[in-house]
Every structure is written in structure tokens, then in C-alpha cells.
Short mmCIF file of C-alpha atoms in Angstrom, two decimals:
data_model
loop_
_atom_site.label_atom_id
_atom_site.label_comp_id
_atom_site.label_asym_id
_atom_site.label_seq_id
_atom_site.Cartn_x
_atom_site.Cartn_y
_atom_site.Cartn_z
CA MET A 1 -1.78 11.33 -13.96
CA LYS A 2 2.02 11.91 -14.07
CA LYS A 3 3.15 9.47 -11.59
CA TYR A 4 1.61 7.57 -8.58
CA THR A 5 3.70 7.71 -5.36
CA ASN A 6 0.94 8.90 -3.12
CA ILE A 7 -2.82 9.23 -2.79
CA GLY A 8 -2.47 12.88 -3.74
CA ASP A 9 -1.77 11.90 -7.07
CA ILE A 10 -5.34 10.89 -7.63
CA LEU A 11 -7.37 13.74 -8.48
CA ASN A 12 -10.68 12.39 -8.83
CA LEU A 13 -11.00 9.32 -6.31
CA GLU A 14 -14.60 8.29 -7.14
CA GLU A 15 -14.00 8.48 -10.86
CA ILE A 16 -10.74 6.28 -10.80
CA ILE A 17 -12.47 3.80 -8.29
CA HIS A 18 -15.33 3.60 -10.78
CA GLN A 19 -13.08 3.17 -14.05
CA ALA A 20 -11.21 0.31 -11.98
CA ILE A 21 -14.45 -1.49 -11.16
CA GLU A 22 -15.31 -1.23 -15.05
CA LEU A 23 -11.82 -2.29 -16.00
CA LYS A 24 -12.26 -5.31 -13.90
CA LYS A 25 -15.19 -6.65 -16.10
CA THR A 26 -13.20 -6.22 -19.40
CA PRO A 27 -9.52 -6.25 -18.44
CA PHE A 28 -8.22 -6.65 -22.02
CA VAL A 29 -10.06 -3.82 -23.57
CA PHE A 30 -7.04 -1.58 -23.45
CA GLU A 31 -4.21 -3.97 -24.35
CA GLY A 32 -3.32 -1.96 -27.20
CA LEU A 33 -2.49 1.00 -24.89
CA GLY A 34 0.70 -0.46 -23.59
CA GLN A 35 1.95 -2.11 -26.84
CA HIS A 36 5.78 -1.43 -27.24
CA LYS A 37 5.79 0.04 -23.66
CA THR A 38 7.72 -1.36 -20.90
CA LEU A 39 7.32 -1.38 -17.30
CA VAL A 40 10.45 -1.85 -15.09
CA MET A 41 9.87 -3.14 -11.63
CA LEU A 42 12.48 -2.65 -9.05
CA PHE A 43 12.37 -4.47 -5.55
CA PHE A 44 14.53 -3.53 -2.90
CA ASN A 45 12.35 -5.69 -0.76
CA ALA A 46 10.57 -9.04 -1.51
CA SER A 47 6.86 -9.04 -2.63
CA LEU A 48 4.16 -11.74 -3.46
CA ARG A 49 0.89 -10.10 -4.15
CA THR A 50 2.44 -6.33 -5.20
CA ARG A 51 4.77 -8.10 -7.73
CA LEU A 52 2.41 -10.87 -9.33
CA SER A 53 -0.68 -8.42 -9.52
CA THR A 54 1.45 -5.29 -11.11
CA GLU A 55 3.06 -7.62 -13.57
CA LYS A 56 -0.52 -9.03 -14.44
CA ALA A 57 -1.77 -5.45 -14.61
CA ALA A 58 0.81 -4.37 -17.11
CA LYS A 59 0.52 -7.33 -19.22
CA ASN A 60 -3.34 -6.70 -19.35
CA LEU A 61 -2.41 -3.43 -20.87
CA GLY A 62 -0.02 -4.96 -23.23
CA MET A 63 3.13 -3.92 -21.85
CA ASN A 64 6.42 -5.80 -21.47
CA VAL A 65 7.54 -6.25 -18.13
CA MET A 66 11.21 -6.70 -16.70
CA VAL A 67 11.86 -7.32 -12.86
CA LEU A 68 14.89 -6.65 -10.99
CA ASN A 69 15.59 -7.72 -7.43
CA VAL A 70 17.93 -4.79 -6.64
CA SER A 71 19.36 -6.17 -3.65
CA ASP A 72 20.60 -9.28 -5.63
CA ALA A 73 22.30 -6.87 -8.35
CA TRP A 74 24.15 -4.27 -6.73
CA LYS A 75 24.31 -1.89 -3.74
CA LEU A 76 23.13 1.63 -4.79
CA GLU A 77 24.34 4.79 -3.28
CA PHE A 78 21.82 7.64 -2.36
CA GLU A 79 23.79 10.22 -0.58
CA ASP A 80 25.16 13.41 -2.40
CA GLY A 81 28.82 14.00 -2.69
CA VAL A 82 29.92 10.84 -1.00
CA VAL A 83 33.43 9.19 -1.87
CA MET A 84 32.26 5.92 -3.11
CA ASP A 85 35.11 3.73 -1.82
CA LEU A 86 33.24 1.35 0.50
CA ASN A 87 30.49 -1.12 -0.51
CA THR A 88 28.42 0.94 -2.85
CA THR A 89 29.16 0.50 -6.56
CA GLU A 90 26.80 2.90 -8.26
CA HIS A 91 25.03 6.07 -7.59
CA VAL A 92 21.11 6.47 -7.91
CA LYS A 93 21.72 9.51 -10.00
CA ASP A 94 23.26 7.38 -12.82
CA ALA A 95 21.04 4.13 -12.02
CA ALA A 96 17.89 6.08 -12.43
CA GLN A 97 18.85 7.80 -15.63
CA VAL A 98 19.98 4.56 -17.25
CA ILE A 99 16.80 2.59 -16.23
CA SER A 100 14.61 5.19 -17.55
CA GLN A 101 16.25 4.41 -21.12
CA TYR A 102 14.86 0.92 -20.62
CA ALA A 103 11.41 1.74 -19.03
CA ASP A 104 8.34 3.70 -20.05
CA VAL A 105 7.27 3.46 -16.29
CA ILE A 106 9.39 2.71 -13.23
CA ALA A 107 7.74 0.98 -10.35
CA LEU A 108 9.71 0.29 -7.22
CA ARG A 109 9.15 -1.21 -3.70
CA ALA A 110 11.45 -0.33 -0.71
CA PHE A 111 10.66 -0.71 2.95
CA PRO A 112 11.73 1.29 5.97
CA SER A 113 14.67 0.49 8.27
CA LEU A 114 12.20 1.07 11.23
CA THR A 115 15.77 2.41 13.21
CA ASP A 116 15.77 5.85 11.65
CA LYS A 117 12.53 7.63 11.40
CA LYS A 118 13.56 10.82 10.07
CA LYS A 119 15.35 8.97 6.94
CA ASP A 120 12.36 6.78 6.62
CA GLU A 121 10.06 9.90 6.62
CA SER A 122 12.12 11.52 3.81
CA GLU A 123 11.37 8.63 1.54
CA TRP A 124 15.02 8.65 0.37
CA ILE A 125 14.68 5.95 -1.80
CA LEU A 126 11.41 6.63 -3.52
CA ASN A 127 12.25 10.42 -3.86
CA SER A 128 15.66 9.71 -5.22
CA PHE A 129 14.06 7.78 -8.37
CA VAL A 130 11.41 10.71 -8.56
CA GLU A 131 14.06 13.11 -8.79
CA TYR A 132 16.54 11.60 -11.13
CA ALA A 133 14.30 9.24 -13.35
CA SER A 134 12.99 10.65 -16.48
CA VAL A 135 9.98 8.36 -16.73
CA PRO A 136 6.79 8.07 -14.35
CA ILE A 137 7.43 6.37 -11.14
CA VAL A 138 4.65 3.98 -9.29
CA ASN A 139 5.21 3.27 -5.52
CA MET A 140 4.71 -0.41 -4.73
CA GLU A 141 5.20 0.25 -1.08
CA SER A 142 7.58 2.54 0.45
CA ALA A 143 8.85 3.80 3.85
CA THR A 144 5.68 5.30 4.81
CA GLY A 145 3.07 4.62 2.28
CA HIS A 146 1.48 2.01 0.08
CA PRO A 147 -1.16 3.77 -2.14
CA LEU A 148 -1.56 0.96 -4.50
CA GLN A 149 -2.95 -1.13 -1.50
CA ALA A 150 -4.92 1.74 -0.43
CA LEU A 151 -6.46 1.98 -3.66
CA THR A 152 -7.49 -1.68 -3.69
CA ASP A 153 -8.89 -1.29 -0.53
CA ALA A 154 -11.30 1.62 -1.42
CA ILE A 155 -12.21 -0.27 -4.79
CA THR A 156 -13.13 -3.47 -2.37
CA ILE A 157 -15.41 -1.18 -0.25
CA ALA A 158 -17.09 0.53 -2.93
CA GLU A 159 -18.01 -2.98 -4.58
CA LEU A 160 -19.21 -4.43 -1.20
CA LYS A 161 -20.77 -1.57 0.55
CA THR A 162 -24.48 -1.92 1.27
CA LYS A 163 -25.23 1.56 2.35
CA LYS A 164 -24.06 5.12 0.92
CA ARG A 165 -21.78 6.11 3.80
CA PRO A 166 -20.61 2.73 5.53
CA LYS A 167 -18.67 2.67 8.78
CA VAL A 168 -15.27 1.67 8.33
CA VAL A 169 -12.90 0.85 11.50
CA LEU A 170 -9.07 0.33 11.40
CA SER A 171 -8.04 -1.84 13.95
CA TRP A 172 -4.31 -2.56 15.19
CA ALA A 173 -3.68 -6.36 16.15
CA PRO A 174 -0.85 -8.03 17.68
CA HIS A 175 2.36 -9.55 15.72
CA PRO A 176 5.69 -10.77 17.09
CA LYS A 177 7.58 -8.68 14.40
CA ALA A 178 8.13 -4.79 14.16
CA LEU A 179 6.30 -3.85 11.10
CA PRO A 180 5.90 -0.63 8.99
CA HIS A 181 3.10 2.05 9.25
CA ALA A 182 2.93 2.16 5.36
CA VAL A 183 -0.42 0.22 4.86
CA ALA A 184 -2.04 1.91 8.01
CA ASN A 185 -0.97 5.28 6.96
CA SER A 186 -2.40 5.26 3.27
CA PHE A 187 -5.74 3.44 4.29
CA VAL A 188 -5.88 6.62 6.75
CA HIS A 189 -5.22 8.92 3.71
CA MET A 190 -7.56 6.98 1.41
CA MET A 191 -10.57 6.74 4.16
CA ARG A 192 -10.28 10.44 4.83
CA ARG A 193 -10.88 11.33 1.19
CA SER A 194 -13.59 8.69 0.80
CA ASP A 195 -17.22 9.22 2.06
CA VAL A 196 -17.35 6.84 5.00
CA ASP A 197 -17.64 6.93 8.79
CA PHE A 198 -14.15 6.26 9.69
CA SER A 199 -12.41 5.75 12.92
CA ILE A 200 -9.39 4.01 14.22
CA VAL A 201 -8.67 1.76 17.38
CA HIS A 202 -5.34 0.67 18.87
CA PRO A 203 -3.78 0.25 22.26
CA LYS A 204 -2.84 3.46 23.90
CA GLY A 205 0.71 4.33 22.96
CA TYR A 206 0.15 2.99 19.46
CA GLU A 207 -0.66 6.28 17.92
CA LEU A 208 0.23 6.69 14.23
CA ASP A 209 1.66 10.05 12.91
CA SER A 210 -0.77 12.78 13.81
CA ALA A 211 0.02 14.61 10.91
CA ILE A 212 -1.80 11.67 8.99
CA THR A 213 -4.53 10.87 11.44
CA LYS A 214 -5.38 14.54 12.03
CA ASP A 215 -8.60 14.83 13.50
CA THR A 216 -9.90 11.06 12.71
CA PRO A 217 -11.53 9.74 15.99
CA ILE A 218 -9.48 7.32 17.71
CA TYR A 219 -10.43 4.73 20.26
CA HIS A 220 -8.79 2.37 22.71
CA GLU A 221 -11.27 -0.47 23.17
CA GLN A 222 -12.07 -2.71 20.26
CA ILE A 223 -15.42 -4.01 20.90
CA ALA A 224 -17.10 -0.39 21.33
CA ALA A 225 -15.26 0.76 18.46
CA PHE A 226 -16.46 -2.24 16.10
CA GLU A 227 -20.25 -1.42 17.14
CA ASP A 228 -22.22 -1.22 13.99
CA ALA A 229 -19.13 -1.43 11.82
CA ASP A 230 -19.74 -2.39 8.19
CA PHE A 231 -15.90 -3.24 7.50
CA VAL A 232 -12.93 -3.68 9.97
CA TYR A 233 -9.63 -3.23 8.47
CA VAL A 234 -6.84 -4.83 10.56
CA LYS A 235 -3.40 -4.23 10.36
CA ASN A 236 -0.26 -4.38 12.78
CA TRP A 237 2.04 -1.46 12.98
CA SER A 238 4.89 -1.11 15.17
CA ASN A 239 5.35 1.91 17.83
CA TYR A 240 5.77 5.44 16.31
CA ILE A 241 6.89 7.20 19.29
CA ASP A 242 9.46 4.63 20.27
CA TYR A 243 9.98 4.21 16.87
CA GLY A 244 10.01 0.53 15.19
CA LYS A 245 9.63 -1.03 18.69
CA VAL A 246 7.10 -3.71 19.41
CA LEU A 247 5.86 -2.86 23.07
CA ASN A 248 2.68 -4.32 22.93
CA ASN A 249 1.75 -8.16 22.04
CA ASP A 250 -1.68 -8.16 23.84
CA THR A 251 -3.31 -11.17 22.49
CA ASP A 252 -6.70 -9.71 23.46
CA TRP A 253 -6.37 -7.40 20.37
CA LYS A 254 -6.58 -10.53 17.99
CA ILE A 255 -9.92 -10.37 15.88
CA THR A 256 -12.47 -13.00 16.65
CA LYS A 257 -16.09 -13.76 15.24
CA GLU A 258 -17.62 -12.48 18.11
CA LYS A 259 -15.82 -9.16 17.96
CA LEU A 260 -16.60 -8.78 14.26
CA ALA A 261 -20.17 -9.46 14.54
CA ASN A 262 -21.80 -8.43 11.10
CA ALA A 263 -18.61 -6.55 9.73
CA LYS A 264 -16.68 -7.60 6.85
CA PHE A 265 -13.01 -8.51 7.62
CA MET A 266 -10.14 -6.88 5.67
CA HIS A 267 -6.53 -7.46 5.62
CA CYS A 268 -3.83 -6.79 2.97
CA LEU A 269 -1.96 -10.06 3.47
CA PRO A 270 0.07 -11.91 4.53
CA VAL A 271 -1.80 -12.43 7.67
CA ARG A 272 -0.62 -14.65 10.70
CA ARG A 273 -3.57 -16.95 11.41
CA ASN A 274 -4.62 -17.10 15.15
CA VAL A 275 -2.26 -14.38 16.04
CA ILE A 276 -3.83 -11.37 14.11
CA VAL A 277 -7.16 -13.04 13.39
CA GLU A 278 -8.54 -16.41 14.25
CA ASP A 279 -9.31 -18.84 11.62
CA ALA A 280 -13.02 -18.81 12.29
CA VAL A 281 -12.94 -15.26 10.60
CA LEU A 282 -10.44 -15.93 7.82
CA ASP A 283 -12.32 -19.04 6.72
CA SER A 284 -15.91 -17.57 6.67
CA ASP A 285 -17.96 -15.42 4.43
CA SER A 286 -17.15 -12.39 6.72
CA SER A 287 -13.60 -12.18 5.18
CA VAL A 288 -13.20 -10.48 2.03
CA VAL A 289 -9.15 -10.81 1.91
CA ILE A 290 -9.35 -12.86 -1.04
CA GLN A 291 -11.36 -10.48 -3.12
CA GLN A 292 -9.15 -7.37 -1.93
CA ALA A 293 -6.15 -9.51 -3.24
CA ASN A 294 -7.64 -10.10 -6.50
CA ASN A 295 -8.60 -6.19 -6.59
CA ARG A 296 -4.85 -5.48 -6.63
CA THR A 297 -4.46 -6.31 -10.20
CA TYR A 298 -7.15 -3.83 -11.11
CA ALA A 299 -5.91 -0.73 -8.75
CA ALA A 300 -2.39 -1.19 -10.34
CA GLN A 301 -4.10 -1.35 -13.99
CA ILE A 302 -6.09 1.67 -13.53
CA VAL A 303 -2.89 3.63 -12.39
CA LEU A 304 -0.80 2.08 -15.33
CA LYS A 305 -3.68 2.96 -17.78
CA LYS A 306 -3.86 6.52 -16.45
CA LEU A 307 0.02 6.88 -16.67
CA LEU A 308 0.04 5.45 -20.41
CA GLU A 309 -2.87 7.76 -21.31
CA ASN A 310 -0.63 10.89 -20.01
CA LEU A 311 2.51 9.52 -22.13
CA THR A 312 0.58 9.63 -25.21
CA LYS A 313 -0.64 13.22 -24.89
#
């Protein structure tokens, strides 16, 4: 693996999931692999689980870790040929090359604007670092994808499934703020590569990008979609057609124990209790969100391990 910016960078999904689960049993077995290697983590946006789990993963491999909150440091310029006489102080061309001298791997997190669809879908921040950095790049959530979270989710399902081909449903749920599509997009990509019976349910008008969902079955009635489900993954996303807008806050889409029935409840966290899901679900044995959060470390660790191994070839 030369980088991890999207799920397509995983060549053998089943193998990497198995290796992550094994790594979870003995997390320090490869701690010499990262000796004298440095991970630089760049945060254009705030983070809790992603920051802590990725740092822990790197340290489990023996790496040094440096963290920079980019918005607190300086404003980067990303456009080519611009006259930098306003509020930007350094061009990404220069910054990426300089940071590459300090890092063996760069991981970055940069959310979408949710106002300019074309620019967001160009992944201008992530792809600028891919272009100008000379070390591997890891996507810790970008404008349109969260591949570390999706790998975490696949690991969690593999650990907990009780049948060879479980039924997995991705469900929209209400939220008062406009949220990105990144987690949902990557979960769809991951499930389409997995041996699962996968479908999506959301209100009419809340379709995700059809280039991502493709021929995935899509429903508009939760209870029917959840029938016989083994895993229900819940996430809010803002409108895709009327980009970034919140046009539906129907509280009937909140997840309840009655709707969930015997399925396992999954969510990437943070989650708004009693808005997206009722307490009775989150505080029950049906919820696996804490196990998911724990698996963030091992998803990041197996990715970093693959990148380090490639560096030593």
C-alpha cells in the first residue's frame, strides 16, 4: 500500500480485515516497524476519535507522532498562479514539500464546505497533498470520504456477524445541522466490496451521489427496510441535490428499539442522543458503537503498518 486516501487503495479487503483483527490481539508485536519513523497529523478540522485512535495506532507501531492544527497555524493557499497578497501566507506546494521532510507519513483531516459541490468533490485539500508531498498520505476524513471509518466498520461487522452473508442497512436519521456525506459515501463503497446483503433507506429527496450508490437497493420506509436486518448503520447526511441543505428533519426517522428489533446498532460517533437514536438503543446490548470506536485504532494501525512495510521495501 502506497497511500490510503480511499477504499480503492485496499487491494485485498478480506485479508486486511483479518490482519487487523489479529493485530488487535497483539497490538505491540510490530512496534519495531515504526522505530525512527514519524507520523505528522494535520487537522484542518477538529477531531476526537480519529485523532486519538490514529495517534495510538502509530505509537503501537513505535512511531513518533507530531500533530498540527492547521487552522491555528496559518492559512494555506491552494490555487495555482494566485497573487498571494490577501490572507494566505504559504502555498500548499511549499508546505507539503517541507512537511514531507519532517514526516515519513502524513495524515490529514479536512471537511467539505457544503456550499460548493464541485470544489468539495474535487477533494482539493487532500489531492493537493497527494500531488505535492513526497511521503504517503492517509485520509483521516475528507470532503467526500472517510476510509478509516469505513475500514473500522467492516472490521466490526466481521467480528460480530453470526452468518456468512449478513443483512446490513444504512439508514438516514434526522439532525439539526447540515452534515457531510463522507461517512455514508465510504460506508457504501465498503459494503459494496463486502460479502453482505446491503441496502440504503432514507427519505425521498435524500439520495446520495448515484455514482457511489450505483445499483444498491434504496428504500424510503425504515421499518420495511430493517426487516431481518443484522446490522443497522445510522448516519445523517445533508441534501445532495440541493447541496448542503437541511430540508428534512422528520423525527419519525429516529432509531428506536422497536424499529431496530434484533439488529445491531452502528454509528461512527459522535451521536446526538434522542435525536438520531433513543437512549434505550444506545444503552442496550444492541449498540456496538463503543466497540466500533475501539476498532478505529486497529483500522488505522493496519493501514500504517502496510505503509511502513512498503517504505522498507
